[in-house]
PDB file of C-alpha atoms in Angstrom:
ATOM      1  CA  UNK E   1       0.000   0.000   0.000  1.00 59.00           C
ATOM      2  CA  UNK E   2       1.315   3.651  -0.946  1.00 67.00           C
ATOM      3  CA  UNK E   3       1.014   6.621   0.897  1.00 71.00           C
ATOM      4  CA  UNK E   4      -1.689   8.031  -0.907  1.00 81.00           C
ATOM      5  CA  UNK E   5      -3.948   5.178  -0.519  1.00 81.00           C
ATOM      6  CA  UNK E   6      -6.506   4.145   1.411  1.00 87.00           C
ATOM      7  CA  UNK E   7      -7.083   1.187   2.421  1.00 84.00           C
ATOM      8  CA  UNK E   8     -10.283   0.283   0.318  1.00 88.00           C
ATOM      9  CA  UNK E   9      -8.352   1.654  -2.625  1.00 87.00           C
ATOM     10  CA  UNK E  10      -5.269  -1.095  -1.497  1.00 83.00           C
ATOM     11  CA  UNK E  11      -8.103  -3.996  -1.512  1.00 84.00           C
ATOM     12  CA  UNK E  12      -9.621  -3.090  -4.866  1.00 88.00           C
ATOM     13  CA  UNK E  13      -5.685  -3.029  -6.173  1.00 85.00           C
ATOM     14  CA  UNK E  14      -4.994  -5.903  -4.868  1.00 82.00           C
ATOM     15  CA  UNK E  15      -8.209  -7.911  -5.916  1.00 81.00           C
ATOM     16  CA  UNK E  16      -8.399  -6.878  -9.234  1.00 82.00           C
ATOM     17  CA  UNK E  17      -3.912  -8.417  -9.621  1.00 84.00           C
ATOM     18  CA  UNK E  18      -5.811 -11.622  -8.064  1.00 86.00           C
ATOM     19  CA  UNK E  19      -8.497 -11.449 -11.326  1.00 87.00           C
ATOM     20  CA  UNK E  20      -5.286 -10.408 -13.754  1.00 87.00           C
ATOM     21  CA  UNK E  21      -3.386 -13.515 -13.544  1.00 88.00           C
ATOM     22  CA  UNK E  22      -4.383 -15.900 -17.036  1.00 93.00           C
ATOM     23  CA  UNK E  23      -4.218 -19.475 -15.594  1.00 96.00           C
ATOM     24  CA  UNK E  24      -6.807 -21.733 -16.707  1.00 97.00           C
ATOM     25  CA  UNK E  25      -7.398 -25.617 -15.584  1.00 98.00           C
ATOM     26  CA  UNK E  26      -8.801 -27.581 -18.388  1.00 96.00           C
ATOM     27  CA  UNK E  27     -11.450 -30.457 -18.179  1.00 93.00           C
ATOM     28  CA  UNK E  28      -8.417 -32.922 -18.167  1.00 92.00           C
ATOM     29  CA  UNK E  29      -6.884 -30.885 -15.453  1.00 94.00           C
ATOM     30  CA  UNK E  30      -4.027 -29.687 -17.466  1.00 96.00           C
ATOM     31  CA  UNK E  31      -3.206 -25.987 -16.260  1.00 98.00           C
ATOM     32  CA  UNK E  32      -2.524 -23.685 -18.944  1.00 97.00           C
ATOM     33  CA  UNK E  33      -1.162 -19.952 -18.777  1.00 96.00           C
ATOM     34  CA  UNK E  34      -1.663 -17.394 -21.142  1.00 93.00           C
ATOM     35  CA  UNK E  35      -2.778 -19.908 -23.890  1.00 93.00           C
ATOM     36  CA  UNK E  36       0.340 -22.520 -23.522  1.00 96.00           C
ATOM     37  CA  UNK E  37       0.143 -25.674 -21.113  1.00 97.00           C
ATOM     38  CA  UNK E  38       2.112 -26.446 -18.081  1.00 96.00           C
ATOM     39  CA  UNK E  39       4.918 -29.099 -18.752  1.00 95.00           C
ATOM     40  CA  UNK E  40       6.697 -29.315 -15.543  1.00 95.00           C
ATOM     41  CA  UNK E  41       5.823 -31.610 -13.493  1.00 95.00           C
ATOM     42  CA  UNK E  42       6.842 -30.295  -9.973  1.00 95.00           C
ATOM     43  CA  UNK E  43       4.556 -26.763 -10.690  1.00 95.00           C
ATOM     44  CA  UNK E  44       1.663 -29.068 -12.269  1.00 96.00           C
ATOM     45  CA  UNK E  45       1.661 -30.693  -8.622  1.00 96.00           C
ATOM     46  CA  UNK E  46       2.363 -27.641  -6.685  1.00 96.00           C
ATOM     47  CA  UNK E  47      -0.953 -26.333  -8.642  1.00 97.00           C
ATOM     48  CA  UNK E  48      -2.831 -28.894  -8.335  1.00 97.00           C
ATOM     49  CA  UNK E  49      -1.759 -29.329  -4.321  1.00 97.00           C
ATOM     50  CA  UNK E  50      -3.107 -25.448  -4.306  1.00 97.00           C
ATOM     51  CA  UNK E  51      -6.085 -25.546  -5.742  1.00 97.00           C
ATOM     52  CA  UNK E  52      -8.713 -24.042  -3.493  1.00 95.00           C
ATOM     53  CA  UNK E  53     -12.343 -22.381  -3.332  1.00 95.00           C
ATOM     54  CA  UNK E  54     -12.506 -19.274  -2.251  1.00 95.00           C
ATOM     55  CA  UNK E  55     -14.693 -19.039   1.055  1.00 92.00           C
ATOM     56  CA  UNK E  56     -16.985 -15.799   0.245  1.00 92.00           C
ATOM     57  CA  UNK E  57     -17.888 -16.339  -3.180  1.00 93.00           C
ATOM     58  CA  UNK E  58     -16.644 -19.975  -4.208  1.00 93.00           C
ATOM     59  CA  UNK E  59     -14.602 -19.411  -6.646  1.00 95.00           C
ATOM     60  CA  UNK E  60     -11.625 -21.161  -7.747  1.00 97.00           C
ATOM     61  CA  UNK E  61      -8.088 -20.081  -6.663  1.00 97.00           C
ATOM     62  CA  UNK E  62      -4.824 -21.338  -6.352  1.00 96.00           C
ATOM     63  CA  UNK E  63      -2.591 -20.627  -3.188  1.00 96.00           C
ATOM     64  CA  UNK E  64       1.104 -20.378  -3.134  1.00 92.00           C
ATOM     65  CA  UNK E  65       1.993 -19.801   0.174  1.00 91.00           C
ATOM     66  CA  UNK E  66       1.381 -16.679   1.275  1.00 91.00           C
ATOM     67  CA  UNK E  67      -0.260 -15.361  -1.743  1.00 92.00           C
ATOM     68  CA  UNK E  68      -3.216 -16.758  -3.485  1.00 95.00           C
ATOM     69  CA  UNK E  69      -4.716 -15.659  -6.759  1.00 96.00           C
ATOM     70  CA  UNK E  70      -8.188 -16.654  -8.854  1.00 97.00           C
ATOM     71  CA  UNK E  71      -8.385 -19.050 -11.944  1.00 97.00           C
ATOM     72  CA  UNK E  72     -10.857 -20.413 -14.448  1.00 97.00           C
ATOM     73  CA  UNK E  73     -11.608 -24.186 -14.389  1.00 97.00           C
ATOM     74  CA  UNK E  74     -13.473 -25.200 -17.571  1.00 96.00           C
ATOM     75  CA  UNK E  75     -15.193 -27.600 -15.259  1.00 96.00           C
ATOM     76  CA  UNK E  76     -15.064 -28.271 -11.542  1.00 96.00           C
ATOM     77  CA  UNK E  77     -11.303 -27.802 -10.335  1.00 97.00           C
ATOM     78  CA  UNK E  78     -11.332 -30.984  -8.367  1.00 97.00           C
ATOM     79  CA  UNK E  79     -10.834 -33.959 -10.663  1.00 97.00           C
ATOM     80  CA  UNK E  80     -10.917 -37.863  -9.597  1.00 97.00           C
ATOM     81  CA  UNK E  81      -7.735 -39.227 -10.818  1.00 95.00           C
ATOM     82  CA  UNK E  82      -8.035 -42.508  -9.159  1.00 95.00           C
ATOM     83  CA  UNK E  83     -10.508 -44.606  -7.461  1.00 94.00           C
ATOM     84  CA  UNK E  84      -9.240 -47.443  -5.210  1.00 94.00           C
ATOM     85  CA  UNK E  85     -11.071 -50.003  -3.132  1.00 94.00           C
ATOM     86  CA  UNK E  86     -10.119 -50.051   0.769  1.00 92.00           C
ATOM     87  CA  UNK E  87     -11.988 -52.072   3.264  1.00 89.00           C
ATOM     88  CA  UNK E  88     -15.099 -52.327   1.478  1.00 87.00           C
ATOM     89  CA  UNK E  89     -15.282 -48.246   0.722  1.00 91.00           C
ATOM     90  CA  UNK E  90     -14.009 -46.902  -2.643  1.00 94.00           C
ATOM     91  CA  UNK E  91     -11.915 -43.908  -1.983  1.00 94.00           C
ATOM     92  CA  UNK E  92     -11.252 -41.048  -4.741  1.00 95.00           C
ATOM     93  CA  UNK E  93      -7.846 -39.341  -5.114  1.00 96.00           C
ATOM     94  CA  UNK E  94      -8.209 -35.891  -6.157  1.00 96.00           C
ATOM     95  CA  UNK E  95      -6.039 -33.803  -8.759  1.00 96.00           C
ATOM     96  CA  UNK E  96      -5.704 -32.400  -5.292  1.00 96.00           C
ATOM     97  CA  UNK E  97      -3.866 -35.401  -4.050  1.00 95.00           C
ATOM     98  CA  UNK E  98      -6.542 -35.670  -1.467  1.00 94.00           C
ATOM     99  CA  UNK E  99      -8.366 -38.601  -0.881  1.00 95.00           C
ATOM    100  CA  UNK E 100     -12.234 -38.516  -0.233  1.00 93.00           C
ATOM    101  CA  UNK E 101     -14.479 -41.872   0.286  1.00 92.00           C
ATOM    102  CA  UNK E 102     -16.828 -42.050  -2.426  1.00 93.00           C
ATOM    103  CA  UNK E 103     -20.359 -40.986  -0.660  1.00 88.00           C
ATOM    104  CA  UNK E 104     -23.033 -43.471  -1.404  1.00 83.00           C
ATOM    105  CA  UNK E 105     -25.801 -40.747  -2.422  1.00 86.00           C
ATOM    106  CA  UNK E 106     -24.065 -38.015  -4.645  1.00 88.00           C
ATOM    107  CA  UNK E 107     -22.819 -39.789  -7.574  1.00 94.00           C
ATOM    108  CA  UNK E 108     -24.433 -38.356 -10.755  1.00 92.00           C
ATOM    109  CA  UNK E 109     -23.804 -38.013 -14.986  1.00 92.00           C
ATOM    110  CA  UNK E 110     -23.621 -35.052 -16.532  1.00 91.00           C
ATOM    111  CA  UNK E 111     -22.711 -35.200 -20.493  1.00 90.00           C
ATOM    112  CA  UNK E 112     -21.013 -38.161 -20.714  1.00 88.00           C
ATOM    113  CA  UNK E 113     -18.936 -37.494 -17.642  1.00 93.00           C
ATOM    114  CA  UNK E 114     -19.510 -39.252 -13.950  1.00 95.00           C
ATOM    115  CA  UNK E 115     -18.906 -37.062 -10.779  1.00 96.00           C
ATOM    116  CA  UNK E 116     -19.075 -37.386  -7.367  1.00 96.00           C
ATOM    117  CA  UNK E 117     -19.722 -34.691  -4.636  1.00 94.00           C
ATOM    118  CA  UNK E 118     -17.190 -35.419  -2.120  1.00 89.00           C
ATOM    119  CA  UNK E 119     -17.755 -33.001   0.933  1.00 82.00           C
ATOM    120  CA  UNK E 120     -19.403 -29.709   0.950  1.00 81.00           C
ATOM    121  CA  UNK E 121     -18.720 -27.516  -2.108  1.00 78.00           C
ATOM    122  CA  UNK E 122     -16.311 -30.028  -3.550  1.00 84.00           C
ATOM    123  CA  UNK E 123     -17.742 -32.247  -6.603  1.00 92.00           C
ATOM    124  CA  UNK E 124     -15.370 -33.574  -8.441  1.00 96.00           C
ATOM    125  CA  UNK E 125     -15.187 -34.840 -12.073  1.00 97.00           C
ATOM    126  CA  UNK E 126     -13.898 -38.429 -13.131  1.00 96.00           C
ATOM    127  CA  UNK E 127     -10.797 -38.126 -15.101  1.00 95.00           C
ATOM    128  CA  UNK E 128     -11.405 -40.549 -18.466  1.00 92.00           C
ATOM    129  CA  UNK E 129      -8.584 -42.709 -16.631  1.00 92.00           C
ATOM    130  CA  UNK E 130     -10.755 -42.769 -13.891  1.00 94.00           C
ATOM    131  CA  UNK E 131     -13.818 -43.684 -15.117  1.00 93.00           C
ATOM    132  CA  UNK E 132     -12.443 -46.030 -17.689  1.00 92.00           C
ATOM    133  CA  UNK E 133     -11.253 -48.147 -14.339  1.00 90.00           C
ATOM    134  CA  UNK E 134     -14.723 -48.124 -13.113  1.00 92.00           C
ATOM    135  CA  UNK E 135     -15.505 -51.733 -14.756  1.00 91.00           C
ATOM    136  CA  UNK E 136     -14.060 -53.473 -11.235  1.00 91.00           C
ATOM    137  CA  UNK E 137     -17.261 -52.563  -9.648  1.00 94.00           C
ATOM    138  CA  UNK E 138     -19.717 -51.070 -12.393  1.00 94.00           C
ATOM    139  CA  UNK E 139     -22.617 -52.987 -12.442  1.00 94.00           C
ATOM    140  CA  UNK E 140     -26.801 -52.520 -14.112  1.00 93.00           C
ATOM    141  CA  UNK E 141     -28.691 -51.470 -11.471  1.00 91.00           C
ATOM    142  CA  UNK E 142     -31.885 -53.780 -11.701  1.00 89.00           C
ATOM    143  CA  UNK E 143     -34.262 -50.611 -10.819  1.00 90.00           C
ATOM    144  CA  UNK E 144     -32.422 -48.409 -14.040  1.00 88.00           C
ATOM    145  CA  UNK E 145     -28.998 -47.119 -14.329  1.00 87.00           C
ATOM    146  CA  UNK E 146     -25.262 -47.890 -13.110  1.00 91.00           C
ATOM    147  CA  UNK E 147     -24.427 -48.874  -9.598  1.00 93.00           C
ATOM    148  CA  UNK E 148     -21.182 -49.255  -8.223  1.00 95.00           C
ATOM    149  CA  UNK E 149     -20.519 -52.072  -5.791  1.00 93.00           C
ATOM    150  CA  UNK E 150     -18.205 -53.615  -3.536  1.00 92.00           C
ATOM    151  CA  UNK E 151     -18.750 -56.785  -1.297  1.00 87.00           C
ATOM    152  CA  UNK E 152     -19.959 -54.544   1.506  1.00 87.00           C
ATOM    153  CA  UNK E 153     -21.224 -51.295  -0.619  1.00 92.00           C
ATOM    154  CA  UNK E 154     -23.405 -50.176  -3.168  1.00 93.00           C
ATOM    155  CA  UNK E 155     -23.288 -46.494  -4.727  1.00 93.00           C
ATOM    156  CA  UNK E 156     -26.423 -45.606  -6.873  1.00 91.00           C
ATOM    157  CA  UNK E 157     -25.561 -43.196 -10.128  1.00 91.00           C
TER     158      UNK E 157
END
């Protein structure tokens, strides 16, 4: 903040940097800047580990840090990247590296696209990886539709 501002004037400066910055995450969750895609690997994963909502308005941003910024998602910014069977439960790692159990009401298809809502404000879209590894426990539901089960579990879509 200068000298000759106030601090309103320092918050409006500061939000609209935060709104300047070009960085875009793809449905594939491949980050791109200013039209040209990430390649390394270690900021693709610091990205991804810093992807965040942001808690007045639920939008997404990225934190580095200290410092935090918005982006565009061209879909949800959490992405399933895996799904893994543990104890009976199927648990989803996220672009995020987090790892969520799958909740048994809350999986639904959009397009041709399966997603899950995870926890509260975080649905998450199945990477084609992800839902092409689905076949372990994708089954007809008997009433209409897709089910996924385990010995101990069933999850309606």
């Amino acid at each position: 903040m200068n000298s000759s501002e106030t601090p309103e004037q320092w918050l409006k400066r500061i939000e609209s940097l935060r709104r300047a910055v070009d960085l875009r995450l793809d449905k594939e969750g491949r980050w791109w800047h200013e039209g040209q895609p990430f390649e390394h690997r270690r900021l693709i994963d610091a990205f991804n580990c810093g992807i965040d909502l942001h808690p007045k308005t639920g939008e997404p941003i990225i934190r580095l840090g200290q410092r935090w910024c918005y982006f565009s998602a061209d879909d949800t910014p959490f992405i399933v990247f895996q799904l893994e069977e543990r104890e009976g439960d199927l648990v989803a790692t996220l672009n995020t590296v987090e790892r969520l159990d799958l909740p048994e009401n809350g999986l639904f298809i959009r397009g041709a696209c399966l997603y899950a809502n995870l926890a509260p404000n975080r649905w998450a879209r199945f990477s084609r990886g992800a839902q092409a590894k689905l076949d372990a426990w994708l089954e007809e539901d008997p009433r209409g539709g897709f089910i996924l089960q385990t010995a101990h579990r069933v999850w309606r879509i």
